[in-house]
Short mmCIF file of C-alpha atoms and ligand atoms in Angstrom, two decimals:
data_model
loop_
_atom_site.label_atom_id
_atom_site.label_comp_id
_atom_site.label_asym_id
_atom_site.label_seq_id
_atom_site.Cartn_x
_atom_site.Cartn_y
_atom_site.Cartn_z
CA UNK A 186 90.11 124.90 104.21
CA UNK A 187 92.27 123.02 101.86
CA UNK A 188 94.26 119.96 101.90
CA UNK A 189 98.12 120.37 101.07
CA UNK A 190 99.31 117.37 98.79
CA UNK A 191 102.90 117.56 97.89
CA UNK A 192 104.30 115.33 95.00
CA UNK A 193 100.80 116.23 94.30
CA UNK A 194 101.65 115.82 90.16
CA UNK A 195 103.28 112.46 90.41
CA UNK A 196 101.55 109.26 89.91
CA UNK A 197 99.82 108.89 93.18
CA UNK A 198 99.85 112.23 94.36
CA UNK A 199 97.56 113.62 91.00
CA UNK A 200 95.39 110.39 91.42
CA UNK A 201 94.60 111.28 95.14
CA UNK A 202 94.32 115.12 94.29
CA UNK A 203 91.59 114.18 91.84
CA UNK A 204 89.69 112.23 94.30
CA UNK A 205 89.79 114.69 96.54
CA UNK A 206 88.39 117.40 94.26
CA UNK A 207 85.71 114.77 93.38
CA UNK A 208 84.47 114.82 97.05
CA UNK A 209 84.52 118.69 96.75
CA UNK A 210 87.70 118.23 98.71
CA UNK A 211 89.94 122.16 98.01
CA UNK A 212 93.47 121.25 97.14
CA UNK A 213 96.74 122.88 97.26
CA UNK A 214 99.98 120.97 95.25
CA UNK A 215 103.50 121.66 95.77
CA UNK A 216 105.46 119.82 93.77
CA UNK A 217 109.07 120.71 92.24
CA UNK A 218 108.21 118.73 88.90
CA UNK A 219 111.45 116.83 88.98
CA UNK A 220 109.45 113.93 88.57
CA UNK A 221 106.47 115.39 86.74
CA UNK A 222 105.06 118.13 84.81
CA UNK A 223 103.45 121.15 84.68
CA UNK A 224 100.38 119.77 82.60
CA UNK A 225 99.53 117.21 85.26
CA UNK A 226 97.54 120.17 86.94
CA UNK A 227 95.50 121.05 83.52
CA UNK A 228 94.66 117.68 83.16
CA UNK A 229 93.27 117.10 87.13
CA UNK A 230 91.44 120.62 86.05
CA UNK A 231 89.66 118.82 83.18
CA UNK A 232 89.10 115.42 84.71
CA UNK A 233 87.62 117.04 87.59
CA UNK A 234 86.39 120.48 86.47
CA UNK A 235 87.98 121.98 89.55
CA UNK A 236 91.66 123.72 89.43
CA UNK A 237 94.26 122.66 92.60
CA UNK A 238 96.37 125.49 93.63
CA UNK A 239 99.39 125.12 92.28
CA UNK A 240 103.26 125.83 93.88
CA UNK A 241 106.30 125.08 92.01
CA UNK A 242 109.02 124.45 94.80
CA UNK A 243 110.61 122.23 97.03
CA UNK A 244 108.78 120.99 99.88
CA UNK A 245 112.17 120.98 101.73
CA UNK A 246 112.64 124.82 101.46
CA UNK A 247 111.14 126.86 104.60
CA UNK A 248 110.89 129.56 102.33
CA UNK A 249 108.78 127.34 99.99
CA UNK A 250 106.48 125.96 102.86
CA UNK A 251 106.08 129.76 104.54
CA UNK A 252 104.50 131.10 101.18
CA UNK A 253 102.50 128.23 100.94
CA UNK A 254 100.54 127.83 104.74
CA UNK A 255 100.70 131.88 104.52
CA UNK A 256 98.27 131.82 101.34
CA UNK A 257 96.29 128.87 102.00
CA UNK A 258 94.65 127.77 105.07
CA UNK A 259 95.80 124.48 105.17
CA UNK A 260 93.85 121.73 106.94
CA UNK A 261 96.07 118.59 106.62
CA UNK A 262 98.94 117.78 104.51
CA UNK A 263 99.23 114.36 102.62
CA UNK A 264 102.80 113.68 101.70
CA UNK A 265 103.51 112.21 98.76
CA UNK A 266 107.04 114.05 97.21
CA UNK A 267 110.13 112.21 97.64
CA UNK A 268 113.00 110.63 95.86
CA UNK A 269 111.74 106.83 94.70
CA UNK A 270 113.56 105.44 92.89
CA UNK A 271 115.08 101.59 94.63
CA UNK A 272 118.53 101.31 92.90
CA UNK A 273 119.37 105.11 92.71
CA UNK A 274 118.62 105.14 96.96
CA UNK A 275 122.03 102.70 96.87
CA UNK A 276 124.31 104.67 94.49
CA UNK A 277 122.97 108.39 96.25
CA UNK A 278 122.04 106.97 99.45
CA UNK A 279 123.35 110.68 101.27
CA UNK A 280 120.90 112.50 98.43
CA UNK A 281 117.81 110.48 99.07
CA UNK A 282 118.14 110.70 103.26
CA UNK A 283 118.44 114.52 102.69
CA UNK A 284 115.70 115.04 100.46
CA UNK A 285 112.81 112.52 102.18
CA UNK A 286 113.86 113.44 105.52
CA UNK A 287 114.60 116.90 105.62
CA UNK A 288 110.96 117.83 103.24
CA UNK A 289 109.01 115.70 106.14
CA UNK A 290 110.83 117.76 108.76
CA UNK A 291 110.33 121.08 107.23
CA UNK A 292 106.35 120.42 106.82
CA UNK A 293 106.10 119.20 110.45
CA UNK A 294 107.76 122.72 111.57
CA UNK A 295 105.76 124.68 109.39
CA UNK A 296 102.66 122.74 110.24
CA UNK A 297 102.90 123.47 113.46
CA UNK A 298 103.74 127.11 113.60
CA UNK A 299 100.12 127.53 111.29
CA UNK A 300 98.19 125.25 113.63
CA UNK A 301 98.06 122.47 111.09
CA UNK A 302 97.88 119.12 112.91
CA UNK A 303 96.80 116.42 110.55
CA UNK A 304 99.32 114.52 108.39
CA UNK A 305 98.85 112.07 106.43
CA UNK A 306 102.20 109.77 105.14
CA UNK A 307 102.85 108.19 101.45
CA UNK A 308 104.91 105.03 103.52
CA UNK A 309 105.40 101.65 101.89
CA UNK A 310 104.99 97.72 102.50
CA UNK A 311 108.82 98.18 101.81
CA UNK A 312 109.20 98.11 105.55
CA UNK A 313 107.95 95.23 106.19
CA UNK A 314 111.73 94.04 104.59
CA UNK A 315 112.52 90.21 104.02
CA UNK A 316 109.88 88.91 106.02
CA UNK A 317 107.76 85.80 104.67
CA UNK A 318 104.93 86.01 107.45
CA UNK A 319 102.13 87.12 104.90
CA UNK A 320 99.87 88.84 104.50
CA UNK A 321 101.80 91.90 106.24
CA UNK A 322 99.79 92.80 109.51
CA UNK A 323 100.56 96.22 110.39
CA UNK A 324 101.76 95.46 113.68
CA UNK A 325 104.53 93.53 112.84
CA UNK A 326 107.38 94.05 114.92
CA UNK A 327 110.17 92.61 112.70
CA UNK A 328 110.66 95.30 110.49
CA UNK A 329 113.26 96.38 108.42
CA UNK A 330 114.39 97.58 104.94
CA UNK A 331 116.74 96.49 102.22
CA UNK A 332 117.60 99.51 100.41
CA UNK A 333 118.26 103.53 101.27
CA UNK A 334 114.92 104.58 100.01
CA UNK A 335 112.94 101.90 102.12
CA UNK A 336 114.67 103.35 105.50
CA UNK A 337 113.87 106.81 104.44
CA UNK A 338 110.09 105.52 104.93
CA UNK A 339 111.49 103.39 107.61
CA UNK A 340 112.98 106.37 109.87
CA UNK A 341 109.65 108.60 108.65
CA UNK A 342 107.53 106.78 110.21
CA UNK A 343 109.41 106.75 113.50
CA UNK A 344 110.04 110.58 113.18
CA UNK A 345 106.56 110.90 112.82
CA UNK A 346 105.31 108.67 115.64
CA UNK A 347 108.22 110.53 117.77
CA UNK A 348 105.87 113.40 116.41
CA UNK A 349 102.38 112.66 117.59
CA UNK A 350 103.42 110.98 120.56
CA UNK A 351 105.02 114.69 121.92
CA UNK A 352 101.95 116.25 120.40
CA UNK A 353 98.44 115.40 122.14
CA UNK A 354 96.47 117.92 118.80
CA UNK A 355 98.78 116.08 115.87
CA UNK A 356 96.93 113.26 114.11
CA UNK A 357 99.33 111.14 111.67
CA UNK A 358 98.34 108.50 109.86
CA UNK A 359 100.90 106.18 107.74
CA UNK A 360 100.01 104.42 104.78
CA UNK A 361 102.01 101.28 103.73
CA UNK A 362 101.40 100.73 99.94
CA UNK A 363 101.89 97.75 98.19
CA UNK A 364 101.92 97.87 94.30
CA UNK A 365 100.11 100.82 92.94
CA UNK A 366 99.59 100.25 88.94
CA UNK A 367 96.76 101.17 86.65
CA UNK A 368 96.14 104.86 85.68
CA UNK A 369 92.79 107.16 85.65
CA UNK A 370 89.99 105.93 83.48
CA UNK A 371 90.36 108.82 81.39
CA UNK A 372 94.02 108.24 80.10
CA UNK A 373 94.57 111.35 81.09
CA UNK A 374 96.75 111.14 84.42
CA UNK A 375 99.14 107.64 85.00
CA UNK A 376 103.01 106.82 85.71
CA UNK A 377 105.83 108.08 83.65
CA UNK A 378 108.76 105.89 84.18
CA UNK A 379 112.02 108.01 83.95
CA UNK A 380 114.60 106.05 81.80
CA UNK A 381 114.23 102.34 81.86
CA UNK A 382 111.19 101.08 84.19
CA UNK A 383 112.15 99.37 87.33
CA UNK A 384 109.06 98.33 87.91
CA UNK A 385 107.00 95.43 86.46
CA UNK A 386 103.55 96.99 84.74
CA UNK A 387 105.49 100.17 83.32
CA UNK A 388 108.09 97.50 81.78
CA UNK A 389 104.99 95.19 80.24
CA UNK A 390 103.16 98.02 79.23
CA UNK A 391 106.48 99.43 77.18
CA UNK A 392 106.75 96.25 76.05
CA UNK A 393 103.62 95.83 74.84
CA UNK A 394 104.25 99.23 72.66
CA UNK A 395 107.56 98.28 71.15
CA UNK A 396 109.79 100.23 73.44
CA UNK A 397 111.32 97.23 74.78
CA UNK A 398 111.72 93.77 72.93
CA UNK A 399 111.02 91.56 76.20
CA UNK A 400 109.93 91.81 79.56
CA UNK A 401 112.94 89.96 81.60
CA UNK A 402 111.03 87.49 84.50
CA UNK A 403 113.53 88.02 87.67
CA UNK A 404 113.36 84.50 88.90
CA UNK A 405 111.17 81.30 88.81
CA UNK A 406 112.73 79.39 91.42
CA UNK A 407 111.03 81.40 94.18
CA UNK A 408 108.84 79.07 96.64
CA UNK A 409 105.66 80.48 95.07
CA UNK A 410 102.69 78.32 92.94
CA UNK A 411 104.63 79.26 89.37
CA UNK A 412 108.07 79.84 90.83
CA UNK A 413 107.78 83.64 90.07
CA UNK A 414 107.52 86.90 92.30
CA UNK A 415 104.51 87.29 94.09
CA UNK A 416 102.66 90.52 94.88
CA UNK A 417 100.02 92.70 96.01
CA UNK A 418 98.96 94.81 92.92
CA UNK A 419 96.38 97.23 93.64
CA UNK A 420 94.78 100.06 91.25
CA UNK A 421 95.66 103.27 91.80
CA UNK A 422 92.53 105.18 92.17
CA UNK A 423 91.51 102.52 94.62
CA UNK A 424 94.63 103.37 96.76
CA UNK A 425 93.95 107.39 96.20
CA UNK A 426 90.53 106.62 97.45
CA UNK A 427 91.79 105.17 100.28
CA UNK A 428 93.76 108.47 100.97
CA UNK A 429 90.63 110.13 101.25
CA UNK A 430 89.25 107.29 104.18
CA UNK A 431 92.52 108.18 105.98
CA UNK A 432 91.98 111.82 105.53
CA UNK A 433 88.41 111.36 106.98
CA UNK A 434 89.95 109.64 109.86
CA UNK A 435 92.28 111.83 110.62
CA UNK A 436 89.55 114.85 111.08
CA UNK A 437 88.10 112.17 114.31
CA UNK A 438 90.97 110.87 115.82
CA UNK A 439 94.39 112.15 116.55
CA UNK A 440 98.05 109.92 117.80
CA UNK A 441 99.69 107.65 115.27
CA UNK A 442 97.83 104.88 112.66
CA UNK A 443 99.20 102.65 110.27
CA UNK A 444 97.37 101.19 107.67
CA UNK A 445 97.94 98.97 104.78
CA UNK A 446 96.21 100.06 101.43
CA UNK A 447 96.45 96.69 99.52
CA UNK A 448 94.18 93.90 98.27
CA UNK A 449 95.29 91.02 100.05
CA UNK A 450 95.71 89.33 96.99
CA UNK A 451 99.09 88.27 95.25
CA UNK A 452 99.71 87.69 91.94
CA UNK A 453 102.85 86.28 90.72
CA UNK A 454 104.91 88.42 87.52
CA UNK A 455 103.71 85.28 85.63
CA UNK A 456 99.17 85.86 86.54
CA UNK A 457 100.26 90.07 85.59
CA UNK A 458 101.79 88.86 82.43
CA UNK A 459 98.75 86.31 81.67
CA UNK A 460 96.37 89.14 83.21
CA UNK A 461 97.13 91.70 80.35
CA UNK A 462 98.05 89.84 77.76
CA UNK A 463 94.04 88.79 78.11
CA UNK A 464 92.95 91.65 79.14
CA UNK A 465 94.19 93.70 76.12
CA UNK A 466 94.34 90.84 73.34
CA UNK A 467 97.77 90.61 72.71
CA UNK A 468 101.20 89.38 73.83
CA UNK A 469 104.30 90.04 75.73
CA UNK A 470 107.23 88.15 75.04
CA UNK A 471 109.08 87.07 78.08
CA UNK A 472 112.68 85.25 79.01
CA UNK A 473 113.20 84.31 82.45
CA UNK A 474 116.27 85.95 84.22
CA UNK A 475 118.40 85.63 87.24
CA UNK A 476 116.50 86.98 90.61
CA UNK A 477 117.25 90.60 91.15
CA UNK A 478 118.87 91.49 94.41
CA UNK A 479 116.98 92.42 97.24
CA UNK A 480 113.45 90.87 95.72
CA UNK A 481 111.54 88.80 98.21
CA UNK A 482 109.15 85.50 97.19
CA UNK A 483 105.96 86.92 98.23
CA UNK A 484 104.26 90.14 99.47
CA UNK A 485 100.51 90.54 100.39
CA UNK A 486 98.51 92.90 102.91
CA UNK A 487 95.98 91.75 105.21
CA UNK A 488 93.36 94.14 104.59
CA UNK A 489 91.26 93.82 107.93
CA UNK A 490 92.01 96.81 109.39
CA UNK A 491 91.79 99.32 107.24
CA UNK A 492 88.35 97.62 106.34
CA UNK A 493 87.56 97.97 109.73
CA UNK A 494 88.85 101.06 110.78
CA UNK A 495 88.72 103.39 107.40
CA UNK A 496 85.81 101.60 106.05
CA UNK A 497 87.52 101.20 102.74
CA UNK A 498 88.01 98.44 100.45
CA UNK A 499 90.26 98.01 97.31
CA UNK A 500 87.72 97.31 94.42
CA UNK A 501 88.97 97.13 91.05
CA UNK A 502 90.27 93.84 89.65
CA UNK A 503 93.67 93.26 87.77
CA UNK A 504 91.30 93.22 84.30
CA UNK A 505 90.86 97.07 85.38
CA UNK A 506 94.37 97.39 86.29
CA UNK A 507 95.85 95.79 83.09
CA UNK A 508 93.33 97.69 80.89
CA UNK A 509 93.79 101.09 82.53
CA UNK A 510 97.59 101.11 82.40
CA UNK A 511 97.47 99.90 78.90
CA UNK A 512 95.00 102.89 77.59
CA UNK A 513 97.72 105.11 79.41
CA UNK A 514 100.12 103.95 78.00
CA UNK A 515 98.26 104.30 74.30
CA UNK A 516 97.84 107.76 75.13
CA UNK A 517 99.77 111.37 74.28
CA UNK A 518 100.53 111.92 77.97
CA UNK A 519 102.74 109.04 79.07
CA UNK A 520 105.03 110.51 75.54
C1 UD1 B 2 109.52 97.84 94.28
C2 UD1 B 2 110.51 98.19 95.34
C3 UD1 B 2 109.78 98.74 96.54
C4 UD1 B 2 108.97 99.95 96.12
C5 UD1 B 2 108.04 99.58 94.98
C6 UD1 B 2 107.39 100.82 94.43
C7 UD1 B 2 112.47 96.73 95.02
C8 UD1 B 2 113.27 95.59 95.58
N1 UD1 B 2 111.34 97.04 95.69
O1 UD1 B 2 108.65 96.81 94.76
O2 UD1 B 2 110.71 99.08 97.54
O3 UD1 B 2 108.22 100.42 97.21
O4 UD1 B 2 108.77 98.97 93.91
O5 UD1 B 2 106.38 100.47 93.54
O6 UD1 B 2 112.84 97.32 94.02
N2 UD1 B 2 109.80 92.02 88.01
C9 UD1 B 2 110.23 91.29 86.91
N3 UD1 B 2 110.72 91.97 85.83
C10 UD1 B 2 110.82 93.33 85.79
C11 UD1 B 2 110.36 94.09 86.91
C12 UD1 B 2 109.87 93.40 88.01
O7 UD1 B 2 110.16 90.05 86.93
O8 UD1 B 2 111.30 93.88 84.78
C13 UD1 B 2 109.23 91.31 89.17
C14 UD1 B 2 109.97 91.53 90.48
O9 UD1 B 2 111.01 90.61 90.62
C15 UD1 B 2 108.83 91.36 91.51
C16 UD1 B 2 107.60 91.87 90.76
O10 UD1 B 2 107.94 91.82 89.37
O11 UD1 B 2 108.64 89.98 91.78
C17 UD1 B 2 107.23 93.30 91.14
O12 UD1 B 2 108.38 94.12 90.98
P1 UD1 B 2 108.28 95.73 91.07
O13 UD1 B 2 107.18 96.22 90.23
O14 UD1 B 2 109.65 96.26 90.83
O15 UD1 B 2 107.84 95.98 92.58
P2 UD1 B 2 108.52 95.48 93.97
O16 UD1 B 2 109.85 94.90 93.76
O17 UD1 B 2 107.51 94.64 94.67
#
């Protein structure tokens, strides 16, 4: 039995695939390497010493899917592909509703015509919107988004609850993320930023090589202890472990979960700068800079359930975040 892992070369997806294989886990990635490459599956191959199965194709074409659960015996799916990308869900909103729902809608159908009933959903704190109750609890009922790509996670997770509600066998579990950074300890697998970063440890960590003169601080008037941006950052392989406690749930329980993989600590932009600037003995030059649009003052999980219910734990500190991204970043892969 395998487990199906689309987007399964992108930042999350090859970090998750890995520790998969590492708990002798068989995995299958589809991925259309619009985002990624190629190489991605080499590299899980040497990390782990075990090759994924690897599809090129879009997880929205039936065609696509049909090969895939016809060649594989596929035991539960963990979806990670979709559009990402905050400011380009505004300008293509259409593109990015088509693509994340339609891919999520294609898997359930071919899921269930080959008996496959566990599925496991790449969702974000995103939803949680412009609420300041922290930390996030996951039963918060105000939700809401600000941008296209956070209601394409938004109307996911209802499509998918929809799902398991009309389906007594299907077992879903949803995932809200807060900040994934940090990269494998090898170097060998971590986030390539297409274009300009959006986000905040891809633009330090280009900083920090030259690319970019000066990280821009969006705002130090927030009600926060420096005035800056506060958020949960947690280290990737600690959230791709924690895909692997939700993928052990989901063989013992079916309906709908939703768990937070976070720390429930928040650092402001100001601790992340501080953080790797000590961490890897040097320094990023910063200006501070109107707020961006859409940015709330403060984001944090509480972590209780999925520390009850998983039995998993974010453990890695922001020294191991800082450090890891930067020795990515120093690397030939993230070229
Ligand atoms: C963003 C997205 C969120 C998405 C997540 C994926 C927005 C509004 N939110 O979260 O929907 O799920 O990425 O990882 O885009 N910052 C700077 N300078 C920079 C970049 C960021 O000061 O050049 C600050 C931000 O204002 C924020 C913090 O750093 O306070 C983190 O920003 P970022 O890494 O973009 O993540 P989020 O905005 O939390």
């Amino acid at each position: 039995m395998s487990i199906l892992c689309t987007g399964g070369t992108g930042f999350i997806g090859s970090h998750t695939a890995v520790e998969l294989l590492c708990v002798n886990q068989d995995v299958v990635i589809v991925d259309d390497l619009s985002n990624s490459s190629a190489s991605v599956v080499d590299r899980i191959e040497v990390i782990t010493g075990k090759r994924p199965v690897f599809y090129k194709g879009d997880v929205a074409d039936k065609a696509v899917m049909e090969k895939v659960f016809s060649e594989n015996s596929i035991d539960a799916v963990i979806h990670f592909a979709g559009f990402k990308a905050v400011g380009e869900s505004v300008q293509i909103p259409v593109a990015y509703y088509r693509n994340n729902l339609d891919s999520t809608l294609t898997l359930l159908e071919t899921m269930k015509k080959y008996g496959c009933h566990r599925f496991i959903f790449s969702s974000s704190a995103t939803v949680y919107g412009t609420s300041d109750k922290v930390p996030f609890t996951e039963d918060a009922k105000e939700l809401g988004c600000t941008n296209p790509y956070g209601w394409t996670k938004f109307m996911i997770e209802q499509i998918l609850k929809d799902a398991a509600a009309a389906d007594p066998e299907l077992s879903v579990v949803l995932l809200r993320y807060f900040n994934p950074i940090g990269a494998h300890a090898s170097g060998m697998i971590g986030e390539k930023p297409n274009g300009i970063p959006n986000n905040l440890m891809p633009y330090i960590t280009q900083v920090a090589a030259g690319i970019r003169d000066h990280l821009s601080v969006f705002g130090d008037d927030y009600p926060t202890p420096d005035g800056t941006g506060v958020r949960d950052y947690i280290h990737v392989v600690d959230l791709a472990k924690g895909h692997v406690a939700a993928y052990n749930y989901s063989t013992e329980h079916t309906g709908c979960e939703v768990f937070n993989l976070g720390t429930g600590i928040g650092y402001s932009v100001l601790d992340i700068v501080h953080a790797f600037e000590e961490a890897n003995s040097l320094k990023i030059p910063y200006e501070i800079a109107p707020r961006r649009a859409g940015d709330i003052a403060t984001c944090y999980a509480s972590t209780e359930k999925a520390e009850k219910v998983l039995g998993w734990k974010a453990e890695l500190s922001l020294q191991d975040m800082c450090r890891d991204s930067w020795r990515w970043q120093c690397g030939k892969w993230s070229k």
